CSV table of C-alpha atoms and ligand atoms in Angstrom, one decimal:
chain,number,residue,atom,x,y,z
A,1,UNK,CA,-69.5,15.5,-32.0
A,2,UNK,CA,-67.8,18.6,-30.3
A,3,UNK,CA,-66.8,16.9,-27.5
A,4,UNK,CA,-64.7,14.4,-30.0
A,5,UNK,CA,-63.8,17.0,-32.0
A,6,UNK,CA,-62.5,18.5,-28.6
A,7,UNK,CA,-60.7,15.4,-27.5
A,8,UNK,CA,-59.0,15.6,-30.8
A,9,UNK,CA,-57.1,18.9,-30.1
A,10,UNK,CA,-56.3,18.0,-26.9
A,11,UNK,CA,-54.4,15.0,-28.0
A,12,UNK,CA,-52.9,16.3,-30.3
A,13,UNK,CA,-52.0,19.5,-28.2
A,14,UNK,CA,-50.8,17.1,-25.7
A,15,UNK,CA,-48.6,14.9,-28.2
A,16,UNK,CA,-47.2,18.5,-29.1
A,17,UNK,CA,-46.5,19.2,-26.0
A,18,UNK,CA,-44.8,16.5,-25.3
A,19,UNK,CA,-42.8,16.5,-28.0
A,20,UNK,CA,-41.3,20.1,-27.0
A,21,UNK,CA,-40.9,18.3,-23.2
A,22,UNK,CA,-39.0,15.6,-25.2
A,23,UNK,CA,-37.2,18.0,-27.1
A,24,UNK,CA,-36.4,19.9,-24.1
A,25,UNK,CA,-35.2,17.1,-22.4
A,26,UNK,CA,-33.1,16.4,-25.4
A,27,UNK,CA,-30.9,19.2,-25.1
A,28,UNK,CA,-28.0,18.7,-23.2
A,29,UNK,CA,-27.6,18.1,-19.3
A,30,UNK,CA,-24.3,19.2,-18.2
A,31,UNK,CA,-22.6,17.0,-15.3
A,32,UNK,CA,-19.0,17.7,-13.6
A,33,UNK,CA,-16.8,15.0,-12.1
A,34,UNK,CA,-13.4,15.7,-10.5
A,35,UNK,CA,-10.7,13.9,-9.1
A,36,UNK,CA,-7.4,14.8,-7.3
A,37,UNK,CA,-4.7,13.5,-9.9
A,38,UNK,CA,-3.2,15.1,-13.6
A,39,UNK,CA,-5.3,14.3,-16.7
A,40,UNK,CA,-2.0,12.1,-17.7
A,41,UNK,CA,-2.6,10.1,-14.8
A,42,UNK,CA,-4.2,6.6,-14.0
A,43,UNK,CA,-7.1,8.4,-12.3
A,44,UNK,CA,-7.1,11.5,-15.5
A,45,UNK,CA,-7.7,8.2,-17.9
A,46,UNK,CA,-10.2,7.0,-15.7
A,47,UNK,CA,-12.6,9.9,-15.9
A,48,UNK,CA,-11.6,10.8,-19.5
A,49,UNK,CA,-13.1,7.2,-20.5
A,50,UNK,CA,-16.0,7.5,-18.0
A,51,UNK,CA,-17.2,11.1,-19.8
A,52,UNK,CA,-16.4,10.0,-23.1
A,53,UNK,CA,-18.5,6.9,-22.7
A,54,UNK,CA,-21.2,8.5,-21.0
A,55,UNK,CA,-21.3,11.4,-24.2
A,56,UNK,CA,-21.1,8.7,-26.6
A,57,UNK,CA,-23.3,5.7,-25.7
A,58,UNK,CA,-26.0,8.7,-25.0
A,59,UNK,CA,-25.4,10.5,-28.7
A,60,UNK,CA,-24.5,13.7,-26.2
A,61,UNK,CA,-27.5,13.7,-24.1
A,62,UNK,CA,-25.0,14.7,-21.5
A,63,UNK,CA,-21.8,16.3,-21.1
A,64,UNK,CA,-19.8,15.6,-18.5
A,65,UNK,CA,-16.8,18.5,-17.8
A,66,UNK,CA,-13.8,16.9,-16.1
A,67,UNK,CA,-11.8,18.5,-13.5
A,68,UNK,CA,-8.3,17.4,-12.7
A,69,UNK,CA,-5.7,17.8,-10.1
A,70,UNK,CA,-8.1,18.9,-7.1
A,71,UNK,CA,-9.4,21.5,-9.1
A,72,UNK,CA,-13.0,21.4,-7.2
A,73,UNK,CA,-11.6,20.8,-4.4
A,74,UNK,CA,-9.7,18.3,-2.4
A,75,UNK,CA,-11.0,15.2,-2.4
A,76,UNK,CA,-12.4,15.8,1.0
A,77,UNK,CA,-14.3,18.5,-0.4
A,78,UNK,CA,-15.3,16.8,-3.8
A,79,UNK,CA,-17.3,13.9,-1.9
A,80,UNK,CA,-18.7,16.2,0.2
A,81,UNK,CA,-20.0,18.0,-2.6
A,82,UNK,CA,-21.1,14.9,-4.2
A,83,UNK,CA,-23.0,14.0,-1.4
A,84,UNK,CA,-24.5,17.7,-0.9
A,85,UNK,CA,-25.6,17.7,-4.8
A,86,UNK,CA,-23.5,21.0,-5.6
A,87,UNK,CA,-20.8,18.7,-7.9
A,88,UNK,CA,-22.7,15.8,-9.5
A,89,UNK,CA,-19.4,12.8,-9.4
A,90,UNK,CA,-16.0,12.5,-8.5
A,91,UNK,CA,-13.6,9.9,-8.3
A,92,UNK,CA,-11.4,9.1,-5.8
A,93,UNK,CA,-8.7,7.3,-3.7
A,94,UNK,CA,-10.5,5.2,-0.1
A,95,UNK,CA,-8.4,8.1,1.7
A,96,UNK,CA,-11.3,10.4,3.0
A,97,UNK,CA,-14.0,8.0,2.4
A,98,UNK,CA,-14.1,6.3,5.6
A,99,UNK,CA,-15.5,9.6,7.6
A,100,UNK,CA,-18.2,9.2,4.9
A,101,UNK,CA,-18.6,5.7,4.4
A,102,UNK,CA,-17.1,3.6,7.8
A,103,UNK,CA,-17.6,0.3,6.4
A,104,UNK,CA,-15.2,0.9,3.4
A,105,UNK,CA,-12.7,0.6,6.1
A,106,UNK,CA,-11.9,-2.9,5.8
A,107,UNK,CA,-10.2,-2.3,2.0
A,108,UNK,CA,-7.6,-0.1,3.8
A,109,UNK,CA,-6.0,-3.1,6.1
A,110,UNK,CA,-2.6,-3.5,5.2
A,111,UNK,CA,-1.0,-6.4,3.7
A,112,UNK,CA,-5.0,-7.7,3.0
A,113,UNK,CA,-4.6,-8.4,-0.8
A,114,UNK,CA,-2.0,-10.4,-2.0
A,115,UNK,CA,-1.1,-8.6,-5.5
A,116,UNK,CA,-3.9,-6.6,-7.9
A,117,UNK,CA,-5.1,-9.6,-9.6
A,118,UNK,CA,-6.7,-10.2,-6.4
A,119,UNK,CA,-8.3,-6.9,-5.0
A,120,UNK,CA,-9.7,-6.3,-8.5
A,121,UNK,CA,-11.2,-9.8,-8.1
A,122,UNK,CA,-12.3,-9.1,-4.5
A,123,UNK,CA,-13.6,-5.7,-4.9
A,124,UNK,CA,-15.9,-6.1,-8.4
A,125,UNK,CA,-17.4,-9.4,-6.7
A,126,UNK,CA,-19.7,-9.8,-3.9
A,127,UNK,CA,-17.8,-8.4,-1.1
A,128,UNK,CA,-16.8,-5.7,-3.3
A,129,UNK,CA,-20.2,-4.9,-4.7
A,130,UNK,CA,-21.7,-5.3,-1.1
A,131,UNK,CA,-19.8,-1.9,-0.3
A,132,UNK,CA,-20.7,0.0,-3.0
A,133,UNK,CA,-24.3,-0.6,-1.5
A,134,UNK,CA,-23.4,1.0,1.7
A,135,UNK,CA,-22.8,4.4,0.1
A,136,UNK,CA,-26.9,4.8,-0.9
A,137,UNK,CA,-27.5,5.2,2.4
A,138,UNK,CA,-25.2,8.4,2.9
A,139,UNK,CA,-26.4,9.7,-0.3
A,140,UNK,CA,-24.6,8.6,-2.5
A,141,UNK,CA,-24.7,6.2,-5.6
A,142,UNK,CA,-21.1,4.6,-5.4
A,143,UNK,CA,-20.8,3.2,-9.0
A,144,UNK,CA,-17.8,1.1,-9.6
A,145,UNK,CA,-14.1,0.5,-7.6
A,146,UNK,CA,-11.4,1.8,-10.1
A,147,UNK,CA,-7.6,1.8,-8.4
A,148,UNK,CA,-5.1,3.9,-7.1
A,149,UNK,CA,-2.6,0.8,-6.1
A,150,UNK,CA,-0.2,-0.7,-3.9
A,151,UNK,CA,1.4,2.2,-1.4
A,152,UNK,CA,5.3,2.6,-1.4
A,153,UNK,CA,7.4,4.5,1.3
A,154,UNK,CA,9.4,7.4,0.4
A,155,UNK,CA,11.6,9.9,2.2
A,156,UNK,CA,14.2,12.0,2.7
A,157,UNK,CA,16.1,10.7,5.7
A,158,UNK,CA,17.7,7.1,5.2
A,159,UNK,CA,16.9,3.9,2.9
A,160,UNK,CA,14.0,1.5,4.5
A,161,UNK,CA,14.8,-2.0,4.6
A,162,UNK,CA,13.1,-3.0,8.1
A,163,UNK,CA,10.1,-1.7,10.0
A,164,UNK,CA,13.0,-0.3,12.3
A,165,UNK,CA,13.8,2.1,10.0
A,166,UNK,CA,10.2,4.0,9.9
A,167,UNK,CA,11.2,4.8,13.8
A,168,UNK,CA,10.9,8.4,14.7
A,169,UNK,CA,10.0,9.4,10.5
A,170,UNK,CA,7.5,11.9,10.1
A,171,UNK,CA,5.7,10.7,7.1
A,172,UNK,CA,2.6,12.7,4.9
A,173,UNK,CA,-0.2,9.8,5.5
A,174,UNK,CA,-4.2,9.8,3.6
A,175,UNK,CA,-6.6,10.9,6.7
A,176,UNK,CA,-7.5,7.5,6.4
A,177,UNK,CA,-7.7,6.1,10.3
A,178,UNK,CA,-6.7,2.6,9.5
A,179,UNK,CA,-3.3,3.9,7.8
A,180,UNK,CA,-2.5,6.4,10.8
A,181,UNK,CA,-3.2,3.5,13.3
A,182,UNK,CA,-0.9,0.8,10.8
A,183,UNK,CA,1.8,3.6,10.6
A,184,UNK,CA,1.7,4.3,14.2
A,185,UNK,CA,2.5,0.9,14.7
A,186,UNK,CA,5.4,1.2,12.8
A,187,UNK,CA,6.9,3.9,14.9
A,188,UNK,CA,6.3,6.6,12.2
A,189,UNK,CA,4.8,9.8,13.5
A,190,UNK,CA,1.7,10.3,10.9
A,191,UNK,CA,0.8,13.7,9.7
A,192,UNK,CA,-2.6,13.5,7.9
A,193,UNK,CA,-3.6,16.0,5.2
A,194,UNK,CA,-5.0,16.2,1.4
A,195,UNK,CA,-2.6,15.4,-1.3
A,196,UNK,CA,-2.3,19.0,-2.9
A,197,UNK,CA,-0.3,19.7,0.3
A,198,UNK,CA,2.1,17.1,0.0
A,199,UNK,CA,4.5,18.1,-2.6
A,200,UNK,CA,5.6,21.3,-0.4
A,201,UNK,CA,5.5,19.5,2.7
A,202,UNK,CA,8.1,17.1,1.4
A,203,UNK,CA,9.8,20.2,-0.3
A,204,UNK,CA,9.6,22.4,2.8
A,205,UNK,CA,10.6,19.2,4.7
A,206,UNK,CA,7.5,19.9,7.2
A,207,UNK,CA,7.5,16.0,6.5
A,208,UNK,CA,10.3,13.5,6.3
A,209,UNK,CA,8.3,11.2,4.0
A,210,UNK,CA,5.2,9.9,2.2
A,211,UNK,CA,3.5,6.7,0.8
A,212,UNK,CA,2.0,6.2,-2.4
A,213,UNK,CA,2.0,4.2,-5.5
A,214,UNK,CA,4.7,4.3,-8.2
A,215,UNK,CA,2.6,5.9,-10.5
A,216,UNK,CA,1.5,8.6,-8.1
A,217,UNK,CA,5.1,9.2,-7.4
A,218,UNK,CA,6.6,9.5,-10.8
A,219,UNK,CA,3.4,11.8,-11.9
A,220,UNK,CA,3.6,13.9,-9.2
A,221,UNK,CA,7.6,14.4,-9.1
A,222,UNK,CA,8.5,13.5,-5.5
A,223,UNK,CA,11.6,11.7,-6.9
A,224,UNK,CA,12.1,15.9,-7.0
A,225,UNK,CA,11.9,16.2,-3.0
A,226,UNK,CA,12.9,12.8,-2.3
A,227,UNK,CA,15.7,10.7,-2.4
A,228,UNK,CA,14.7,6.8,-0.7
A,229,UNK,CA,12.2,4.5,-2.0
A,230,UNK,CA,11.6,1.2,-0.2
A,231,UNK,CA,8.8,-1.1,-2.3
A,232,UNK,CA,7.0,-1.8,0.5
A,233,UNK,CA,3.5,-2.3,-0.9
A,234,UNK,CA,2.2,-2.0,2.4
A,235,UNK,CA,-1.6,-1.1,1.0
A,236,UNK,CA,-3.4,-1.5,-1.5
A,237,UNK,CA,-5.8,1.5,-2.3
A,238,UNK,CA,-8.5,1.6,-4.5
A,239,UNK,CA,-10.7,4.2,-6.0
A,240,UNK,CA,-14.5,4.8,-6.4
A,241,UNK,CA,-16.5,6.6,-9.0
A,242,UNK,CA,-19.1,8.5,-6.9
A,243,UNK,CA,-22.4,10.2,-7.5
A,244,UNK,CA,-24.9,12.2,-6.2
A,245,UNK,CA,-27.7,9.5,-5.2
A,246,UNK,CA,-30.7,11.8,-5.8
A,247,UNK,CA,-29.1,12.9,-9.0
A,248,UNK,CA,-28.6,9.4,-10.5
A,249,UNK,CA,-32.0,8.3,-8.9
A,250,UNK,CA,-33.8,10.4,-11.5
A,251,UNK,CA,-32.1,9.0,-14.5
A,252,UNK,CA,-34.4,6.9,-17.0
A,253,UNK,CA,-33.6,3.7,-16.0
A,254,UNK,CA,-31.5,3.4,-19.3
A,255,UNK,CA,-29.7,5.9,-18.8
A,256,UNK,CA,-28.7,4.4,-15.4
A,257,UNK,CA,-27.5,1.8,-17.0
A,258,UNK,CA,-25.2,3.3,-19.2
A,259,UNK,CA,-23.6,5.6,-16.3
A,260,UNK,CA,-22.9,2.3,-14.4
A,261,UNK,CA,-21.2,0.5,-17.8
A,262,UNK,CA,-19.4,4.1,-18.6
A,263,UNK,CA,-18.2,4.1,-14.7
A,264,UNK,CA,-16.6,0.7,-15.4
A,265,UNK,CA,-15.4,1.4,-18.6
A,266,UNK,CA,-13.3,3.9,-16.4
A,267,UNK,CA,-12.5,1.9,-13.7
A,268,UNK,CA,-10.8,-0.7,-16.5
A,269,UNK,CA,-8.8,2.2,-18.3
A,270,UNK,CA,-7.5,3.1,-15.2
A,271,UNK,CA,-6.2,-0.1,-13.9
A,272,UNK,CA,-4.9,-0.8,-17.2
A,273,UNK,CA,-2.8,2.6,-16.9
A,274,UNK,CA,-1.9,1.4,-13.9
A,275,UNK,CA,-0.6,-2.0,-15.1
A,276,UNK,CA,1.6,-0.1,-18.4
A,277,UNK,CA,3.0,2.2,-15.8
A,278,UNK,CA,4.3,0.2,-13.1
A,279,UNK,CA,6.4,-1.6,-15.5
A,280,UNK,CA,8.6,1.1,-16.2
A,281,UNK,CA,8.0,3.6,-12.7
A,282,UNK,CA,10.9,2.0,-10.8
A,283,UNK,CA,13.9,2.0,-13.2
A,284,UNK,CA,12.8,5.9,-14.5
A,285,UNK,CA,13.1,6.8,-10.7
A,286,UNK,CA,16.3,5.3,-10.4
A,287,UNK,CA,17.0,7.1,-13.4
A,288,UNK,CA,15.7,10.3,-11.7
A,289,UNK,CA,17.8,9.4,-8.4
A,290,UNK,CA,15.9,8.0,-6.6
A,291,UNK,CA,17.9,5.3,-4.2
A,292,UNK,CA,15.5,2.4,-4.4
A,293,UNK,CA,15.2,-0.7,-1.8
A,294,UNK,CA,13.4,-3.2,-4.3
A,295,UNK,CA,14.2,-6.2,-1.9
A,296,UNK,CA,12.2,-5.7,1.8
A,297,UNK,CA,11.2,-8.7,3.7
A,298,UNK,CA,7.1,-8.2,3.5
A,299,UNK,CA,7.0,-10.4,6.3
A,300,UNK,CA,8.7,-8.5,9.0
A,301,UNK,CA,6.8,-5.2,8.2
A,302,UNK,CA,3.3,-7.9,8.8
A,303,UNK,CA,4.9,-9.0,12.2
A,304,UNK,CA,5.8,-5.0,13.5
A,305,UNK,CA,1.5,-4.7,12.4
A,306,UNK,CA,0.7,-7.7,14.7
A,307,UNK,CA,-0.7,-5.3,17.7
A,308,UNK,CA,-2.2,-2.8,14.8
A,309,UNK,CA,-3.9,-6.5,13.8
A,310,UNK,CA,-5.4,-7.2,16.5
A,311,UNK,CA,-7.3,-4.3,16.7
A,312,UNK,CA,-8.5,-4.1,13.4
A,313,UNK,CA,-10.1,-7.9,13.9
A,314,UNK,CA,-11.9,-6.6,16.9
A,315,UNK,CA,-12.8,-3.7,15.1
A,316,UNK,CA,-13.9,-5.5,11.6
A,317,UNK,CA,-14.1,-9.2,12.7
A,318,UNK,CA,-11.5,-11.6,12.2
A,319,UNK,CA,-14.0,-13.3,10.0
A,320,UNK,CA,-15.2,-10.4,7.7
A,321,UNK,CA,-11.1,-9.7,7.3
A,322,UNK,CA,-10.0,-13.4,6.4
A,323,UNK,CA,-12.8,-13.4,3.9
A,324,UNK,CA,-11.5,-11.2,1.8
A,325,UNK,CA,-7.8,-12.1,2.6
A,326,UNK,CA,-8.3,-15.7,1.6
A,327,UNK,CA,-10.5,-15.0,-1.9
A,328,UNK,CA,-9.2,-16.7,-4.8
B,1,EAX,O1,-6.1,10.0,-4.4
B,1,EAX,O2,-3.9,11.1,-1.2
B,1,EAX,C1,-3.2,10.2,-1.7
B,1,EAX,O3,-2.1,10.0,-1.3
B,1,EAX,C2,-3.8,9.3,-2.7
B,1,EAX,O4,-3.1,8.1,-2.8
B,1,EAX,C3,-3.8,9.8,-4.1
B,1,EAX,O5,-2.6,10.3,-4.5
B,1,EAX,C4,-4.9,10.8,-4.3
């Protein structure tokens, strides 16, 4: 009788407890993610929706603070902090990835995807998803691509029409080392470095030029410290929401769930900013003086790459490359 009387208590001291655990656990969990862009930017949006998604579908379980413009760090920095645990996400551009990551290489080929349409198709099926796998392994729980966009040449010194014309520029590049070897080809001499430098290095001329998409170069003002713009759309660069893999690991499976639907919620609002802002990015920087070659013959800047080509097929197989250039 005691002994069930006993047995009582501690169930019921147990369900108490665990109701103070639960309630505990209730309370909020605060999470940071960063990225190197202006809250008005494609990649601002993207986290924006991410937190507010994650806050909502959770009834503010967690909070997640958003840092913009480098803030944490530069993106270098933010995914190594990511992967050390210190920051929990950050979302950001395929530029430092690579010394992380190797495999995510490939995406970085120039000329690879024909227009958006197709590296969103590309990179949120198989061949896409297949990469994001590659990150648990380096400590990481890569979550969903989201998009930076097609790369444009700008500079200071003379309108680019032809691959001839990139001869002798010194031009800002991503430390990414399948753009420096591309670029090389080209006859520009690359200067690698994070992108909070590269407003004052085009200002201070310790560069001649840079390469990024419209959006990035209407946000960030280098219609301000330059005056050419070729549409060159040489490569396409995406983005990745990143977290720590030990972090999201210990997640209730429900919640995981939601953190991967909130990281594509962001991903979408992203792309779409991207899509309402190229529409308009090329006539407001003519408007803001910049001189703009809109009609470069793609072709002859994929036939100065040829020697740049043949390395990256030895270095990613020929096969691995025309799979993703020939997706539908
Ligand atoms: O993710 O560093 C860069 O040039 C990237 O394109 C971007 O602006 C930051």
């Amino acid at each position: 009788m005691k002994s069930i009387y006993l047995k009582a208590v501690v169930v019921a001291l147990s369900a108490l407890t665990a109701g103070l655990v639960s309630g505990t656990a209730s309370a909020q969990t605060q999470m940071r993610i960063s990225t190197a862009l202006a809250k008005n930017t494609h990649y601002g949006v993207a986290i924006d929706v991410f937190a507010a998604e994650v806050e909502k579908r959770t009834s503010g379980r967690y909070k997640i603070q958003t840092f913009y413009a480098n803030a944490t760090g530069a993106e270098r920095e933010a995914i190594e902090a990511v992967q050390l645990g210190t920051q929990e996400l950050t979302y950001a551009s395929t530029g430092a990835l690579p010394s992380f990551v190797p495999e995510v290489k490939i995406v970085d080929v120039p000329f690879l995807f024909r227009d958006a349409a197709h590296a969103r198709s590309v990179l949120d099926g198989p061949i896409g998803q297949e990469m994001l796998q590659k990150f648990d392994a380096r400590g990481f729980k890569a979550m969903a691509w989201g998009e930076n966009g097609f790369r444009h040449m700008t500079n200071s010194k003379r309108p680019v029409k032809a691959p001839e014309d990139l001869k002798g520029l010194k031009m800002r590049t991503m430390e990414n080392p399948v753009h420096i070897q591309a670029y090389r080809t080209f006859g520009i001499s690359p200067t690698p470095m994070g992108f909070s430098e590269v407003f004052m290095a085009l200002q201070q001329g310790v560069v001649d030029g840079q390469e990024n998409p419209l959006t990035v170069i209407t946000t960030s003002k280098f219609d301000q410290v330059q005056k050419h713009l070729s549409l060159t759309g040489h490569v396409y660069t995406p983005t990745m929401f990143l977290m720590n893999k030990a972090i999201f690991d210990k997640l209730p499976e429900a919640d995981k769930k939601i953190f991967l639907d909130a990281a594509k919620e962001g991903a979408k609002a992203g792309r779409a900013k991207v899509d309402a802002e190229e529409k308009n990015a090329v006539s407001e920087l003519r408007a803001r003086g910049m001189q703009v070659v809109d009609n470069v013959d793609k072709s002859k800047f994929v036939d100065a790459l040829k020697p740049a080509y043949v390395e990256f097929e030895k270095q990613f197989g020929k096969a691995n490359i025309d799979r993703i250039r020939n997706a539908q």
